[in-house]
Each structure stands twice: as C-alpha cells, then as structure tokens.
C-alpha cells in the first residue's frame, strides 16, 4: 500500500466517522500530493519519497502560518494550523533526534574531510544523503549543526 493509498483510505474512514477535522486535513494533503503529481510538463505518479517531500512541505507551511497567526493574535487559527501540521506529521517518517543529527554531521565531516566553512556545501550534501535512509531531517537544524561542527 502506497502512502497515497493510505491517505485515501484514512480519508474514507474519517468521512464515515464524520470527523470534519481529519476529513478536511486529509483532503488538503491529498490535493497537495495530486497537484504535485500534475505539475510539470507531464502528469506522473509520485513514489512514496516524493509524497513524503510534499507532505513535509505542507507541514512546514502550516507551522509558518501558525507562527504568523500567533504573532497577529489569532490564537484559534494558530492552534488549528498547528493541529493540522501535527496530524500530517503522523504520515511522515520519524524525525531524527539531536544525538542522531550530531552523529550524522560528524560522519559527514569525516567522510568529506571538511575543515572550514568553505566545505559546508559538501558536508550538507553528504549529511542529507546519509539521512535519507534513516529518517526525516529538518534542513535548518542540520545546517545549524554543520555550521557548529565546522566553526
């Protein structure tokens, strides 16, 4: 069962249970995935890794919107955006812990032989490639760890 099939199945379950929050959130997530599949010159089927990338972007959008709403004093909207982000995160692989990130960065620095900030791009590339099989990584957190390791 692909991730899109799982989203569709969960949508039907939520609709039967009359869960409006889950139904709305799943519809938005599925629409984002199908929109990404249709983008580009030719419509195509997305694999699970590409779907994870789309869902990760959706979570990021919702987190950013929640910050904006909270800053503007719209706490109810911020809470809704945060709840949607948390709900969608349930479909993503587990995020790597700080200790795992530190180990990943140390491995990438050792593998590339990096010694200064000039080598940051190579270290980031190596770290992201190594993280692909281990779990989800926040790019901003990874960048901060790489900067700290190289300075």
PDB file of C-alpha atoms in Angstrom:
ATOM      1  CA  UNK A   1       0.000   0.000   0.000  1.00  0.00           C
ATOM      2  CA  UNK A   2       1.476   3.329  -1.030  1.00  0.00           C
ATOM      3  CA  UNK A   3       1.335   6.415   1.128  1.00  0.00           C
ATOM      4  CA  UNK A   4      -1.290   7.963  -1.169  1.00  0.00           C
ATOM      5  CA  UNK A   5      -3.444   4.839  -0.818  1.00  0.00           C
ATOM      6  CA  UNK A   6      -3.108   5.122   2.958  1.00  0.00           C
ATOM      7  CA  UNK A   7      -4.179   8.782   2.816  1.00  0.00           C
ATOM      8  CA  UNK A   8      -7.196   7.860   0.660  1.00  0.00           C
ATOM      9  CA  UNK A   9      -8.181   5.005   2.968  1.00  0.00           C
ATOM     10  CA  UNK A  10      -7.895   7.222   6.023  1.00  0.00           C
ATOM     11  CA  UNK A  11      -9.960   9.898   4.272  1.00  0.00           C
ATOM     12  CA  UNK A  12     -12.784   7.438   3.650  1.00  0.00           C
ATOM     13  CA  UNK A  13     -12.610   6.283   7.265  1.00  0.00           C
ATOM     14  CA  UNK A  14     -12.713   9.874   8.524  1.00  0.00           C
ATOM     15  CA  UNK A  15     -15.649  10.675   6.262  1.00  0.00           C
ATOM     16  CA  UNK A  16     -17.603   7.657   7.545  1.00  0.00           C
ATOM     17  CA  UNK A  17     -16.823   8.685  11.120  1.00  0.00           C
ATOM     18  CA  UNK A  18     -17.903  12.255  10.312  1.00  0.00           C
ATOM     19  CA  UNK A  19     -14.592  13.590  11.602  1.00  0.00           C
ATOM     20  CA  UNK A  20     -14.576  17.017   9.955  1.00  0.00           C
ATOM     21  CA  UNK A  21     -11.078  17.968  11.096  1.00  0.00           C
ATOM     22  CA  UNK A  22      -9.436  14.789   9.768  1.00  0.00           C
ATOM     23  CA  UNK A  23     -11.520  14.882   6.590  1.00  0.00           C
ATOM     24  CA  UNK A  24     -10.559  18.467   5.808  1.00  0.00           C
ATOM     25  CA  UNK A  25      -6.898  17.990   6.617  1.00  0.00           C
ATOM     26  CA  UNK A  26      -6.632  14.774   4.590  1.00  0.00           C
ATOM     27  CA  UNK A  27      -8.392  16.383   1.632  1.00  0.00           C
ATOM     28  CA  UNK A  28      -5.878  19.234   1.681  1.00  0.00           C
ATOM     29  CA  UNK A  29      -2.940  16.825   1.916  1.00  0.00           C
ATOM     30  CA  UNK A  30      -4.245  14.631  -0.917  1.00  0.00           C
ATOM     31  CA  UNK A  31      -4.881  17.717  -3.051  1.00  0.00           C
ATOM     32  CA  UNK A  32      -1.291  18.847  -2.491  1.00  0.00           C
ATOM     33  CA  UNK A  33       0.047  15.411  -3.480  1.00  0.00           C
ATOM     34  CA  UNK A  34      -2.131  15.212  -6.583  1.00  0.00           C
ATOM     35  CA  UNK A  35      -1.221  18.788  -7.515  1.00  0.00           C
ATOM     36  CA  UNK A  36       2.462  17.917  -7.297  1.00  0.00           C
ATOM     37  CA  UNK A  37       1.831  14.848  -9.467  1.00  0.00           C
ATOM     38  CA  UNK A  38       0.239  17.032 -12.129  1.00  0.00           C
ATOM     39  CA  UNK A  39       2.880  19.750 -12.017  1.00  0.00           C
ATOM     40  CA  UNK A  40       5.445  19.783 -14.743  1.00  0.00           C
ATOM     41  CA  UNK A  41       5.045  19.066 -18.435  1.00  0.00           C
ATOM     42  CA  UNK A  42       3.525  15.595 -17.926  1.00  0.00           C
ATOM     43  CA  UNK A  43       1.380  14.228 -15.117  1.00  0.00           C
ATOM     44  CA  UNK A  44       3.030  11.304 -13.370  1.00  0.00           C
ATOM     45  CA  UNK A  45       2.655   9.001 -10.402  1.00  0.00           C
ATOM     46  CA  UNK A  46       4.653  10.067  -7.332  1.00  0.00           C
ATOM     47  CA  UNK A  47       6.582   7.491  -5.332  1.00  0.00           C
ATOM     48  CA  UNK A  48       6.476   7.450  -1.530  1.00  0.00           C
ATOM     49  CA  UNK A  49       9.661   9.525  -1.166  1.00  0.00           C
ATOM     50  CA  UNK A  50       8.191  12.287  -3.335  1.00  0.00           C
ATOM     51  CA  UNK A  51       4.913  12.145  -1.402  1.00  0.00           C
ATOM     52  CA  UNK A  52       6.866  12.472   1.853  1.00  0.00           C
ATOM     53  CA  UNK A  53       8.559  15.567   0.406  1.00  0.00           C
ATOM     54  CA  UNK A  54       5.170  17.098  -0.470  1.00  0.00           C
ATOM     55  CA  UNK A  55       3.754  16.321   2.978  1.00  0.00           C
ATOM     56  CA  UNK A  56       6.868  17.749   4.625  1.00  0.00           C
ATOM     57  CA  UNK A  57       6.343  20.975   2.689  1.00  0.00           C
ATOM     58  CA  UNK A  58       2.701  21.037   3.798  1.00  0.00           C
ATOM     59  CA  UNK A  59       3.745  20.656   7.439  1.00  0.00           C
ATOM     60  CA  UNK A  60       6.284  23.454   7.046  1.00  0.00           C
ATOM     61  CA  UNK A  61       3.646  25.760   5.501  1.00  0.00           C
ATOM     62  CA  UNK A  62       1.295  25.111   8.391  1.00  0.00           C
ATOM     63  CA  UNK A  63       3.976  25.706  11.027  1.00  0.00           C
ATOM     64  CA  UNK A  64       4.917  29.009   9.389  1.00  0.00           C
ATOM     65  CA  UNK A  65       1.256  30.041   9.162  1.00  0.00           C
ATOM     66  CA  UNK A  66       0.777  29.174  12.839  1.00  0.00           C
ATOM     67  CA  UNK A  67       3.675  31.469  13.768  1.00  0.00           C
ATOM     68  CA  UNK A  68       2.209  34.297  11.712  1.00  0.00           C
ATOM     69  CA  UNK A  69      -1.261  33.812  13.211  1.00  0.00           C
ATOM     70  CA  UNK A  70       0.172  33.665  16.738  1.00  0.00           C
ATOM     71  CA  UNK A  71       2.108  36.865  16.118  1.00  0.00           C
ATOM     72  CA  UNK A  72      -1.061  38.557  14.902  1.00  0.00           C
ATOM     73  CA  UNK A  73      -3.017  37.447  17.959  1.00  0.00           C
ATOM     74  CA  UNK A  74      -5.228  34.914  16.146  1.00  0.00           C
ATOM     75  CA  UNK A  75      -4.571  32.084  18.570  1.00  0.00           C
ATOM     76  CA  UNK A  76      -7.513  29.958  17.411  1.00  0.00           C
ATOM     77  CA  UNK A  77      -6.209  29.941  13.829  1.00  0.00           C
ATOM     78  CA  UNK A  78      -2.668  29.278  15.056  1.00  0.00           C
ATOM     79  CA  UNK A  79      -3.913  26.321  17.090  1.00  0.00           C
ATOM     80  CA  UNK A  80      -5.778  24.935  14.059  1.00  0.00           C
ATOM     81  CA  UNK A  81      -2.702  25.231  11.823  1.00  0.00           C
ATOM     82  CA  UNK A  82      -0.542  23.545  14.472  1.00  0.00           C
ATOM     83  CA  UNK A  83      -3.082  20.738  14.881  1.00  0.00           C
ATOM     84  CA  UNK A  84      -3.155  20.183  11.100  1.00  0.00           C
ATOM     85  CA  UNK A  85       0.655  20.111  10.972  1.00  0.00           C
ATOM     86  CA  UNK A  86       0.749  17.579  13.812  1.00  0.00           C
ATOM     87  CA  UNK A  87      -1.891  15.456  12.073  1.00  0.00           C
ATOM     88  CA  UNK A  88       0.006  15.398   8.756  1.00  0.00           C
ATOM     89  CA  UNK A  89       3.278  14.632  10.572  1.00  0.00           C
ATOM     90  CA  UNK A  90       1.684  11.348  11.587  1.00  0.00           C
ATOM     91  CA  UNK A  91       2.139  10.215   7.971  1.00  0.00           C
ATOM     92  CA  UNK A  92       5.818  11.148   7.841  1.00  0.00           C
ATOM     93  CA  UNK A  93       8.759   9.030   8.958  1.00  0.00           C
ATOM     94  CA  UNK A  94      10.055   9.751  12.447  1.00  0.00           C
ATOM     95  CA  UNK A  95      12.376  12.726  12.752  1.00  0.00           C
ATOM     96  CA  UNK A  96      15.977  12.127  13.776  1.00  0.00           C
ATOM     97  CA  UNK A  97      16.923  13.121  17.316  1.00  0.00           C
ATOM     98  CA  UNK A  98      19.597  15.711  18.129  1.00  0.00           C
ATOM     99  CA  UNK A  99      22.045  12.954  19.057  1.00  0.00           C
ATOM    100  CA  UNK A 100      21.420  11.229  15.725  1.00  0.00           C
ATOM    101  CA  UNK A 101      21.926  14.534  13.911  1.00  0.00           C
ATOM    102  CA  UNK A 102      25.205  15.141  15.724  1.00  0.00           C
ATOM    103  CA  UNK A 103      26.435  11.665  14.766  1.00  0.00           C
ATOM    104  CA  UNK A 104      25.296  12.188  11.183  1.00  0.00           C
ATOM    105  CA  UNK A 105      27.151  15.507  10.921  1.00  0.00           C
ATOM    106  CA  UNK A 106      30.292  14.019  12.470  1.00  0.00           C
ATOM    107  CA  UNK A 107      30.210  11.184   9.929  1.00  0.00           C
ATOM    108  CA  UNK A 108      29.686  13.626   7.051  1.00  0.00           C
ATOM    109  CA  UNK A 109      32.557  15.861   8.201  1.00  0.00           C
ATOM    110  CA  UNK A 110      34.862  12.848   8.498  1.00  0.00           C
ATOM    111  CA  UNK A 111      33.782  11.432   5.131  1.00  0.00           C
ATOM    112  CA  UNK A 112      34.328  14.698   3.266  1.00  0.00           C
ATOM    113  CA  UNK A 113      37.457  15.743   5.137  1.00  0.00           C
ATOM    114  CA  UNK A 114      35.944  19.171   5.722  1.00  0.00           C
ATOM    115  CA  UNK A 115      37.959  21.662   7.729  1.00  0.00           C
ATOM    116  CA  UNK A 116      36.319  25.052   7.188  1.00  0.00           C
ATOM    117  CA  UNK A 117      33.059  26.766   6.297  1.00  0.00           C
ATOM    118  CA  UNK A 118      34.095  26.603   2.639  1.00  0.00           C
ATOM    119  CA  UNK A 119      33.292  22.888   2.787  1.00  0.00           C
ATOM    120  CA  UNK A 120      29.769  23.372   4.157  1.00  0.00           C
ATOM    121  CA  UNK A 121      28.047  22.526   0.871  1.00  0.00           C
ATOM    122  CA  UNK A 122      29.843  19.198   0.557  1.00  0.00           C
ATOM    123  CA  UNK A 123      29.122  18.314   4.181  1.00  0.00           C
ATOM    124  CA  UNK A 124      25.428  19.229   3.826  1.00  0.00           C
ATOM    125  CA  UNK A 125      25.138  17.113   0.692  1.00  0.00           C
ATOM    126  CA  UNK A 126      26.806  14.132   2.368  1.00  0.00           C
ATOM    127  CA  UNK A 127      24.710  14.512   5.525  1.00  0.00           C
ATOM    128  CA  UNK A 128      21.438  14.764   3.608  1.00  0.00           C
ATOM    129  CA  UNK A 129      22.315  11.699   1.541  1.00  0.00           C
ATOM    130  CA  UNK A 130      23.150   9.735   4.692  1.00  0.00           C
ATOM    131  CA  UNK A 131      19.950  10.891   6.410  1.00  0.00           C
ATOM    132  CA  UNK A 132      17.745   9.770   3.528  1.00  0.00           C
ATOM    133  CA  UNK A 133      17.631   6.201   4.756  1.00  0.00           C
ATOM    134  CA  UNK A 134      17.477   6.946   8.481  1.00  0.00           C
ATOM    135  CA  UNK A 135      14.505   9.280   8.859  1.00  0.00           C
ATOM    136  CA  UNK A 136      13.265  12.817   8.442  1.00  0.00           C
ATOM    137  CA  UNK A 137      15.680  15.716   8.931  1.00  0.00           C
ATOM    138  CA  UNK A 138      14.888  19.406   9.337  1.00  0.00           C
ATOM    139  CA  UNK A 139      17.196  21.256   6.947  1.00  0.00           C
ATOM    140  CA  UNK A 140      17.527  24.265   9.240  1.00  0.00           C
ATOM    141  CA  UNK A 141      18.554  22.115  12.192  1.00  0.00           C
ATOM    142  CA  UNK A 142      21.005  20.168  10.046  1.00  0.00           C
ATOM    143  CA  UNK A 143      22.514  23.397   8.720  1.00  0.00           C
ATOM    144  CA  UNK A 144      22.986  24.714  12.245  1.00  0.00           C
ATOM    145  CA  UNK A 145      24.717  21.517  13.346  1.00  0.00           C
ATOM    146  CA  UNK A 146      27.017  21.603  10.304  1.00  0.00           C
ATOM    147  CA  UNK A 147      27.909  25.257  10.961  1.00  0.00           C
ATOM    148  CA  UNK A 148      28.711  24.463  14.589  1.00  0.00           C
ATOM    149  CA  UNK A 149      30.858  21.496  13.602  1.00  0.00           C
ATOM    150  CA  UNK A 150      32.833  23.478  11.010  1.00  0.00           C
ATOM    151  CA  UNK A 151      33.454  26.583  13.097  1.00  0.00           C
TER     152      UNK A 151
END
